[in-house]
GROMACS .gro file of C-alpha atoms in nm:
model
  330
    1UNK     CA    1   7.694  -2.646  -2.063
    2UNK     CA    2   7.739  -2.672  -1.688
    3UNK     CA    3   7.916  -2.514  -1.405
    4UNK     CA    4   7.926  -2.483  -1.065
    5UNK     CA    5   7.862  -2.127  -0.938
    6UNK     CA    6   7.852  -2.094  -0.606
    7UNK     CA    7   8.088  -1.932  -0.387
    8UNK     CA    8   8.301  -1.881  -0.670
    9UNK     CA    9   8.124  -1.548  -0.907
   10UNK     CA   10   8.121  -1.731  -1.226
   11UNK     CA   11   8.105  -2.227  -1.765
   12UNK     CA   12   8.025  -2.573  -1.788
   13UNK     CA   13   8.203  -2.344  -1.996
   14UNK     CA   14   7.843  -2.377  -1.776
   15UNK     CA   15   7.966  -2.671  -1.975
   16UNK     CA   16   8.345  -2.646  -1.924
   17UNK     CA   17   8.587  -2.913  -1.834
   18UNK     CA   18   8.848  -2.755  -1.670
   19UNK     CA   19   9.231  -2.687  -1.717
   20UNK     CA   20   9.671  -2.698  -1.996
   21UNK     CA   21  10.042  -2.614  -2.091
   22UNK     CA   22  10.167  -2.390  -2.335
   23UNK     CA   23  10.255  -2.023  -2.268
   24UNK     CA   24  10.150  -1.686  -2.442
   25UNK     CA   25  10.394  -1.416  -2.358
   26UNK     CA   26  10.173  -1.098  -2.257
   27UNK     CA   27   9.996  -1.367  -2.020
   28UNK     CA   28  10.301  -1.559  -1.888
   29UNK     CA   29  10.474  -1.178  -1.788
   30UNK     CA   30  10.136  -1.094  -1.624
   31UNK     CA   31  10.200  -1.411  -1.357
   32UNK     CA   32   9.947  -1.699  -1.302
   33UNK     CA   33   9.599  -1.786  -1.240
   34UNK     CA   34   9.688  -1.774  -0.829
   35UNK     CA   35   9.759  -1.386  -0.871
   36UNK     CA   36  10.098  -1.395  -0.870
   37UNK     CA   37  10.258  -1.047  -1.068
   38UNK     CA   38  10.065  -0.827  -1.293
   39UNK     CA   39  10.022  -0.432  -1.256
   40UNK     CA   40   9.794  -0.144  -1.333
   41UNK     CA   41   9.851  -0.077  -1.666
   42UNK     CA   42   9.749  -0.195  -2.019
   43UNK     CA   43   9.942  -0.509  -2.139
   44UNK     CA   44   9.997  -0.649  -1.799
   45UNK     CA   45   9.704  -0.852  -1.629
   46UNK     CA   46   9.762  -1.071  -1.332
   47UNK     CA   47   9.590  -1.447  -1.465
   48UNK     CA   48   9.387  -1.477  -1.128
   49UNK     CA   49   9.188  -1.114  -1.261
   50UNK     CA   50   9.136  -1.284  -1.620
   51UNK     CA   51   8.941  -1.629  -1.413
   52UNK     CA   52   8.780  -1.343  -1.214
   53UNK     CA   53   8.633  -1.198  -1.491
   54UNK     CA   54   8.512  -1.507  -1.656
   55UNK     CA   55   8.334  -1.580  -1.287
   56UNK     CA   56   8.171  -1.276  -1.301
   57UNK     CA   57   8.064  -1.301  -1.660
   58UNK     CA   58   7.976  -1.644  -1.719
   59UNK     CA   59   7.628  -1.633  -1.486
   60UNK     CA   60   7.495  -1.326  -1.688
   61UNK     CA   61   7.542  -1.549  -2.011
   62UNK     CA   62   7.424  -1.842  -1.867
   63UNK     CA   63   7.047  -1.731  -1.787
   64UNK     CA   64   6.979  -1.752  -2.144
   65UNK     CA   65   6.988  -2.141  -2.064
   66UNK     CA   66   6.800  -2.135  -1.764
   67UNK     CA   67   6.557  -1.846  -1.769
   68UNK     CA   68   6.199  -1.965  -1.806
   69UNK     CA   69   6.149  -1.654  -2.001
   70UNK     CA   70   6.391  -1.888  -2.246
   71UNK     CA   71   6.196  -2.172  -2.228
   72UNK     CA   72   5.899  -1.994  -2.284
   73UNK     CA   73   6.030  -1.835  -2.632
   74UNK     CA   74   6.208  -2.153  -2.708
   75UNK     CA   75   5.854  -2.331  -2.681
   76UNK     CA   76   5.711  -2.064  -2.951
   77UNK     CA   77   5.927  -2.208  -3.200
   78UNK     CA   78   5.842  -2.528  -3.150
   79UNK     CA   79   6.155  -2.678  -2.927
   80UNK     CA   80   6.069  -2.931  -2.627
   81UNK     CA   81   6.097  -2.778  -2.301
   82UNK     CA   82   6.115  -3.072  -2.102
   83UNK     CA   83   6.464  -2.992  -1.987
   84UNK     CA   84   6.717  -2.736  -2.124
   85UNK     CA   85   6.879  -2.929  -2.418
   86UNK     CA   86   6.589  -2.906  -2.690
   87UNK     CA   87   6.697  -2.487  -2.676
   88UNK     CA   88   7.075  -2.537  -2.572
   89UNK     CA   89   7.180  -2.659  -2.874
   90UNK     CA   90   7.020  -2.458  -3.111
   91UNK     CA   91   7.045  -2.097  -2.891
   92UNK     CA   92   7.379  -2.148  -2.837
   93UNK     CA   93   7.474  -2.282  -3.194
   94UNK     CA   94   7.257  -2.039  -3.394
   95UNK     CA   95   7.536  -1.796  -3.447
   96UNK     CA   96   7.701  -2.064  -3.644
   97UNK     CA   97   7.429  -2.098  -3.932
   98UNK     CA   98   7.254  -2.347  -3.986
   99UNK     CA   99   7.535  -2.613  -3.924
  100UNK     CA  100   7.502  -2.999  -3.904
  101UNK     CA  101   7.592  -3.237  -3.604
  102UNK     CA  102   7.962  -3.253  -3.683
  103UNK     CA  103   8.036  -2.900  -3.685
  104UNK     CA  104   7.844  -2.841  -3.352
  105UNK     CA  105   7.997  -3.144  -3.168
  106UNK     CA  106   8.361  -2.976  -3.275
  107UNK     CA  107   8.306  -2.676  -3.152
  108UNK     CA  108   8.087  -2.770  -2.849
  109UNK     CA  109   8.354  -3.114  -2.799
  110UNK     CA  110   8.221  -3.240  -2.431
  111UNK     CA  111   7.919  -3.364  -2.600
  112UNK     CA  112   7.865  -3.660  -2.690
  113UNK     CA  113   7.792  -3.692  -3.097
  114UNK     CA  114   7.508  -3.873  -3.073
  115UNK     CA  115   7.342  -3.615  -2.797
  116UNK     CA  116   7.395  -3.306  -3.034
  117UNK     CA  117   7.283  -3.507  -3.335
  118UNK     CA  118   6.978  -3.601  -3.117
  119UNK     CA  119   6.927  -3.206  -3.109
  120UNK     CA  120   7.086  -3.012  -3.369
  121UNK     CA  121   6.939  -3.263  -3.718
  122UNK     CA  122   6.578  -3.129  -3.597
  123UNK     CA  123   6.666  -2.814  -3.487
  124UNK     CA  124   6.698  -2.589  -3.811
  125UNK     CA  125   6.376  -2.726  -3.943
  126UNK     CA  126   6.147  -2.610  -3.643
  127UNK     CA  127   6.342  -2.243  -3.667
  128UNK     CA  128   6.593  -2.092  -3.905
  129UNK     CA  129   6.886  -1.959  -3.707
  130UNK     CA  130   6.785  -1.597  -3.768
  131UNK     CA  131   6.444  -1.670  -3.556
  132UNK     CA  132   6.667  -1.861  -3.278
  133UNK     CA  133   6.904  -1.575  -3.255
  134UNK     CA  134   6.598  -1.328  -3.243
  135UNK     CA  135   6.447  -1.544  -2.953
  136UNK     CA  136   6.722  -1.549  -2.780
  137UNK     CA  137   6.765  -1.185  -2.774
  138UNK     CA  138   6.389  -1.145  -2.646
  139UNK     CA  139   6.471  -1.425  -2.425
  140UNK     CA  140   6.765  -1.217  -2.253
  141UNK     CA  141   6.585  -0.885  -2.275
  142UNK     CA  142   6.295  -1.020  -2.049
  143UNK     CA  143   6.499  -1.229  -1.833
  144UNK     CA  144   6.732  -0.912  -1.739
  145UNK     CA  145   6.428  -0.707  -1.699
  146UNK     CA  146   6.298  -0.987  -1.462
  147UNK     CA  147   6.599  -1.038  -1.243
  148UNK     CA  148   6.746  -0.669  -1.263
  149UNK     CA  149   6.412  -0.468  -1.245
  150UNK     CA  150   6.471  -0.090  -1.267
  151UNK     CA  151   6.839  -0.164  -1.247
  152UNK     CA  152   6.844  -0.291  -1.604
  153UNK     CA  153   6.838   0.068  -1.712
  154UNK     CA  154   7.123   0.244  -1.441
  155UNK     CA  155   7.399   0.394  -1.555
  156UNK     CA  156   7.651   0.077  -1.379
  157UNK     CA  157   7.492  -0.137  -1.631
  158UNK     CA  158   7.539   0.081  -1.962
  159UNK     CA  159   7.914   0.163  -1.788
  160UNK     CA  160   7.986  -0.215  -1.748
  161UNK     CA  161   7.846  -0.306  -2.097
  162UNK     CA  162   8.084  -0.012  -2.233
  163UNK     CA  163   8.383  -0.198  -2.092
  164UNK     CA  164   8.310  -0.545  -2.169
  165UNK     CA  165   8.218  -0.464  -2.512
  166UNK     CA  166   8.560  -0.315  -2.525
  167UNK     CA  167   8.758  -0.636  -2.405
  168UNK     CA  168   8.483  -0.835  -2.628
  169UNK     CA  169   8.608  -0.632  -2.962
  170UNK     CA  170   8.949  -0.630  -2.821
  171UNK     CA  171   8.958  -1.037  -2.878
  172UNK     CA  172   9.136  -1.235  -3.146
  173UNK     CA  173   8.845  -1.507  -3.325
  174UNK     CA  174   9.120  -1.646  -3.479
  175UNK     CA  175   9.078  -2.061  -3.498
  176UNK     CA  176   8.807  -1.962  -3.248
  177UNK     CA  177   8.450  -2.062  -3.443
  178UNK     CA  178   8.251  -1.979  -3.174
  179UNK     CA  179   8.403  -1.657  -3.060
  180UNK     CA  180   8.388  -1.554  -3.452
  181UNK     CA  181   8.020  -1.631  -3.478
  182UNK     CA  182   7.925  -1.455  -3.146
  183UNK     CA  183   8.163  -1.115  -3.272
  184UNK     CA  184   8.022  -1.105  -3.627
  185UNK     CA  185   7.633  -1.061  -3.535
  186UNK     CA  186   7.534  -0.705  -3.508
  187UNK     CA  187   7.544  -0.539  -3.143
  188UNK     CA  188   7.214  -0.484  -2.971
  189UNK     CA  189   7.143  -0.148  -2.937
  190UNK     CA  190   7.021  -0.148  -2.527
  191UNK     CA  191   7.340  -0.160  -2.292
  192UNK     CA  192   7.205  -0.450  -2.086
  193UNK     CA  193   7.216  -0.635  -2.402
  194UNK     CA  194   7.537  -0.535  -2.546
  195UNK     CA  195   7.638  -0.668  -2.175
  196UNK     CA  196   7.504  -0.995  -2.294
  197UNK     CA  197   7.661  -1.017  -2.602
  198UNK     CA  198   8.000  -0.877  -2.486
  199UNK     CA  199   7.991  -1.163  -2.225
  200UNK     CA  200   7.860  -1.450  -2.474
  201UNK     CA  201   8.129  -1.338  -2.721
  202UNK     CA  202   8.411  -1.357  -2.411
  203UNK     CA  203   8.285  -1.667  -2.276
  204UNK     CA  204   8.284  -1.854  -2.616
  205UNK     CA  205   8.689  -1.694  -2.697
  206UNK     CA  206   8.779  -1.840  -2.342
  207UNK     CA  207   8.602  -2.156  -2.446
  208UNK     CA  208   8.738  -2.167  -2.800
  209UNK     CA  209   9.087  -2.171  -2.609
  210UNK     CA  210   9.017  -2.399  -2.337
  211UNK     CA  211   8.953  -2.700  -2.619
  212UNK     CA  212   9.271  -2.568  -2.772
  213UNK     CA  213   9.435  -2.640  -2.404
  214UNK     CA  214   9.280  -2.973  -2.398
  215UNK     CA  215   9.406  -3.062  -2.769
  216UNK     CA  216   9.730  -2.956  -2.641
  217UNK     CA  217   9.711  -3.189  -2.293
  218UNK     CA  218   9.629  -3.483  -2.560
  219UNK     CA  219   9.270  -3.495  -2.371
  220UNK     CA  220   9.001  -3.635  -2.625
  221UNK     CA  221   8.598  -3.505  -2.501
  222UNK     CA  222   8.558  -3.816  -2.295
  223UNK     CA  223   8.909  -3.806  -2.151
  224UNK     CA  224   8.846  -3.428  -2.066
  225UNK     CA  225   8.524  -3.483  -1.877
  226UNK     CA  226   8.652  -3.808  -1.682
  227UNK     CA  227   8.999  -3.645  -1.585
  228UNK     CA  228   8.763  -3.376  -1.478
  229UNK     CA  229   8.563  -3.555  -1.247
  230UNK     CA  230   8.913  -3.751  -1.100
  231UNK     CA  231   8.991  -3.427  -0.944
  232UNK     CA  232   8.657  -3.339  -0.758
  233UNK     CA  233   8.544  -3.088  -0.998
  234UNK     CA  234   8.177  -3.188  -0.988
  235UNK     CA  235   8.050  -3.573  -0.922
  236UNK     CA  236   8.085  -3.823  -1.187
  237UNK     CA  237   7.673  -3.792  -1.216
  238UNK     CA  238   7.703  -3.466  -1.298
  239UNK     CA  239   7.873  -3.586  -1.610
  240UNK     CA  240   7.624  -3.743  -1.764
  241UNK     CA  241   7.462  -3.474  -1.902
  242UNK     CA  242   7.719  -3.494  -2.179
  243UNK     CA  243   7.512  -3.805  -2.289
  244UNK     CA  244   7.822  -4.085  -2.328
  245UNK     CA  245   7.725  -4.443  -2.205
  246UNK     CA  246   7.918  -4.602  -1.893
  247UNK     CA  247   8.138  -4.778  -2.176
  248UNK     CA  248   8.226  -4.509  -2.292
  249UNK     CA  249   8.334  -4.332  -1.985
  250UNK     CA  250   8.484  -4.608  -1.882
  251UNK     CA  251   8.719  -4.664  -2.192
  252UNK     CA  252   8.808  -4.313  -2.139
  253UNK     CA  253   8.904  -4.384  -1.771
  254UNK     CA  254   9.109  -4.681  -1.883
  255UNK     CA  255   9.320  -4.475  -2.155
  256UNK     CA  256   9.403  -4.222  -1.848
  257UNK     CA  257   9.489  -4.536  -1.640
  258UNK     CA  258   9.737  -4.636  -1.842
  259UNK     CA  259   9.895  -4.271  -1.904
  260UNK     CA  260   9.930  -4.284  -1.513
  261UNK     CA  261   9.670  -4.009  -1.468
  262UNK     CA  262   9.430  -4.160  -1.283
  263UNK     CA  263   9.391  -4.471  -1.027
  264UNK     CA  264   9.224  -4.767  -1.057
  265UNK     CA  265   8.940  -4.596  -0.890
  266UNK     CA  266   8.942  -4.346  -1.127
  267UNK     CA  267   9.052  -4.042  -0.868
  268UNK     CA  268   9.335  -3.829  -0.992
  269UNK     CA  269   9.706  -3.938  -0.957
  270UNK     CA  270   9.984  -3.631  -0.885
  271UNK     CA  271  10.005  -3.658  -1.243
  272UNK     CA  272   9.698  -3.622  -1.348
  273UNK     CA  273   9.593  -3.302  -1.117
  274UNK     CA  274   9.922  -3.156  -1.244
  275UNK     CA  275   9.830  -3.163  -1.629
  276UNK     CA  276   9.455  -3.054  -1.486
  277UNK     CA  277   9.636  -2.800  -1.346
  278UNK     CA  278   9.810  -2.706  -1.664
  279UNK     CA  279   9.510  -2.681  -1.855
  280UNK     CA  280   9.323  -2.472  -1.698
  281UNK     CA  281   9.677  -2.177  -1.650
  282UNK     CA  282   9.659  -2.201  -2.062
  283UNK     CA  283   9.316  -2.174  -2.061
  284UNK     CA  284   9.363  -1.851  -1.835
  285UNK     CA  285   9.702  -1.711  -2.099
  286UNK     CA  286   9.488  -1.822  -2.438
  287UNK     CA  287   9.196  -1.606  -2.232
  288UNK     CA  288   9.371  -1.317  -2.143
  289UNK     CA  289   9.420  -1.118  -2.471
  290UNK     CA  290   9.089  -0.959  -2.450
  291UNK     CA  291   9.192  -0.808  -2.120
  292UNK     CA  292   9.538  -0.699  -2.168
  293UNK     CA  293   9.410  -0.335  -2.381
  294UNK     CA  294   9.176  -0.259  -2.044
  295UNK     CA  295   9.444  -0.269  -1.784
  296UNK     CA  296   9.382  -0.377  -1.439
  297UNK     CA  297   9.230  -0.093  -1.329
  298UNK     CA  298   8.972  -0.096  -1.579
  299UNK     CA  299   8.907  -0.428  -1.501
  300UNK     CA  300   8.895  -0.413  -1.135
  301UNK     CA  301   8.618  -0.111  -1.213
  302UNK     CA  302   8.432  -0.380  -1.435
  303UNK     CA  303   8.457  -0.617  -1.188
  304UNK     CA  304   8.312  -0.415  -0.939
  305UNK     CA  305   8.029  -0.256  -1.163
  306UNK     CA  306   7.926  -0.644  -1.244
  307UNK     CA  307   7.899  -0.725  -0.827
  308UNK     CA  308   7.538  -0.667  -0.788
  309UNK     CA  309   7.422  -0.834  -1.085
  310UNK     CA  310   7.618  -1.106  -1.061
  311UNK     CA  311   7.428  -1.175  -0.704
  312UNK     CA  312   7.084  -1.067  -0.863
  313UNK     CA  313   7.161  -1.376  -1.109
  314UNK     CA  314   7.287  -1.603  -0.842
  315UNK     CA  315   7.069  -1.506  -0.575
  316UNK     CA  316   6.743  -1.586  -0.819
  317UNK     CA  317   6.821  -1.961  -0.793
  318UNK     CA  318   6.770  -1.983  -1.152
  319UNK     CA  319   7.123  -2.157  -1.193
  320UNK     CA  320   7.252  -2.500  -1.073
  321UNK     CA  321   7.456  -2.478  -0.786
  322UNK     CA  322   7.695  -2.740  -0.902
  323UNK     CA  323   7.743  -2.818  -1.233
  324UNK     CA  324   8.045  -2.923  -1.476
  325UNK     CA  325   8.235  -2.633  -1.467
  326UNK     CA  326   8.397  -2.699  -1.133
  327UNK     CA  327   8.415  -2.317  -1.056
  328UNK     CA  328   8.497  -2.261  -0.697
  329UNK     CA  329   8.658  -2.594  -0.656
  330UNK     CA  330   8.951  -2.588  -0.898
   0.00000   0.00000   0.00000
């Protein structure tokens, strides 16, 4: 999906909507997403490290949906390249099988059903998704090679992919589909890809989790997308790439209305940036599991081992520098 990335290290998801209640007890001991607590050792992690990570992660997942090298191995099996959807849906829901439109718009939610039927009822009969999964792989290979040069082989890399991997077996798939897919493929063998798959298998748990938040916050996918966009997280063009018509968006803006969430020009009452706000601290506690058996000094090492890729990927311009993910800006 779509986020901004800017100024901030890291998912819309790069499709991500944003922010909900609820407490998990490791997470709520280790303080909240503004830093506040935490310590050095395994089992405590301050909330503000856990959205750090997930900055510095989400970019080095997100080439696979921007990287021509994608497009040009999405093109060899037949998907449009016209703009990044024809691949999206299929790369990223590949790990699933070879799933229909209703399990893919569950699991992705934002979407509109009609957009992922659009892409996912031609999708398995242009590629099995064995041969998306492959190209996907070859897609990330070449794009790291491309952005990282020599790099791709240094020992920071195969260090970093060593401790995400750990965090990325470390996490609970449970009522997570897309998290469970991700962790049950095999592991590449080259460290720059097990980096890859450690943070596509991270980025989906946090993901799984942050739907669970919105469930939670009573925020359907339309609801979650225009409450979204009431607190400045990206413009309300920016949504549209989620493929529901101005009725729809509208209705959705009229059901927050009359919960007293939003104004009648749909911007964000006190109310409705303070359940924005919850969201996103239990997407940060359902998150943080993966993290707590690392410790914060481990992570702090992983976060600075992931520093100069993270600008490699950023500084390429391969990315949109504001998308739906509101990163740097909530």
């Amino acid at each position: 999906m779509s986020g901004s990335v800017s100024g901030a290290g890291g998912t819309d998801r790069f499709e991500g909507d944003g922010e909900s209640g609820g407490a998990v007890a490791p997470a709520e001991r280790s303080g909240g997403a503004d830093g506040d607590a935490g310590g050095g050792v395994a089992g405590v992690v301050e909330l503000g490290r856990v959205r750090r990570l997930w900055h510095l992660l989400e970019p080095l997942h997100a080439v696979l949906y921007y990287a021509p090298e994608s497009f040009e191995e999405a093109a060899s099996l037949g998907y449009g390249t016209e703009d990044r959807w024809p691949s999206y849906f299929p790369y990223r829901a590949a790990p699933l099988g070879p799933v229909g439109p209703e399990r893919v718009t569950s699991a992705f939610y934002s979407f509109s059903p009609r957009m992922v039927a659009e892409h996912i009822n031609p999708a398995w009969r242009k590629a099995s998704p064995r041969q998306v999964l492959a190209a996907r792989e070859r897609s990330v290979d070449r794009a790291y090679r491309t952005l990282f040069g020599e790099r791709v082989a240094s020992p920071e890399i195969a260090e970093a992919a060593t401790l995400a991997r750990r965090a990325a077996e470390a996490a609970n798939t449970a009522g997570r589909p897309l998290a469970a897919a991700n962790a049950e493929l095999e592991w590449p063998r080259a460290p720059h890809l097990q980096l890859w798959h450690a943070a596509t298998i991270l980025r989906e748990h946090r993901g799984d989790g942050h739907l669970a938040a919105l469930l939670v916050a009573g925020l359907d996918p339309v609801e979650s997308l225009v409450s979204f966009a009431a607190i400045g997280a990206a413009p309300v063009e920016r949504f549209e790439s989620r493929g529901w018509s101005p009725g729809e968006w509208a209705a959705g803006r009229d059901r927050l209305l009359a919960r007293g969430l939003v104004d009648e020009k749909g911007v964000a009452t006190d109310a409705g940036r303070a359940l924005r706000h919850q969201v996103e601290r239990h997407t940060d506690q359902l998150a943080a599991g993966p993290w707590q058996l690392l410790g914060t000094d481990t992570i702090d090492r992983l976060a600075d081992l992931l520093g100069e890729f993270w600008v490699a990927v950023i500084g390429s311009g391969l990315l949109p520098s504001e998308t739906t993910l509101g990163i740097g800006k909530v």
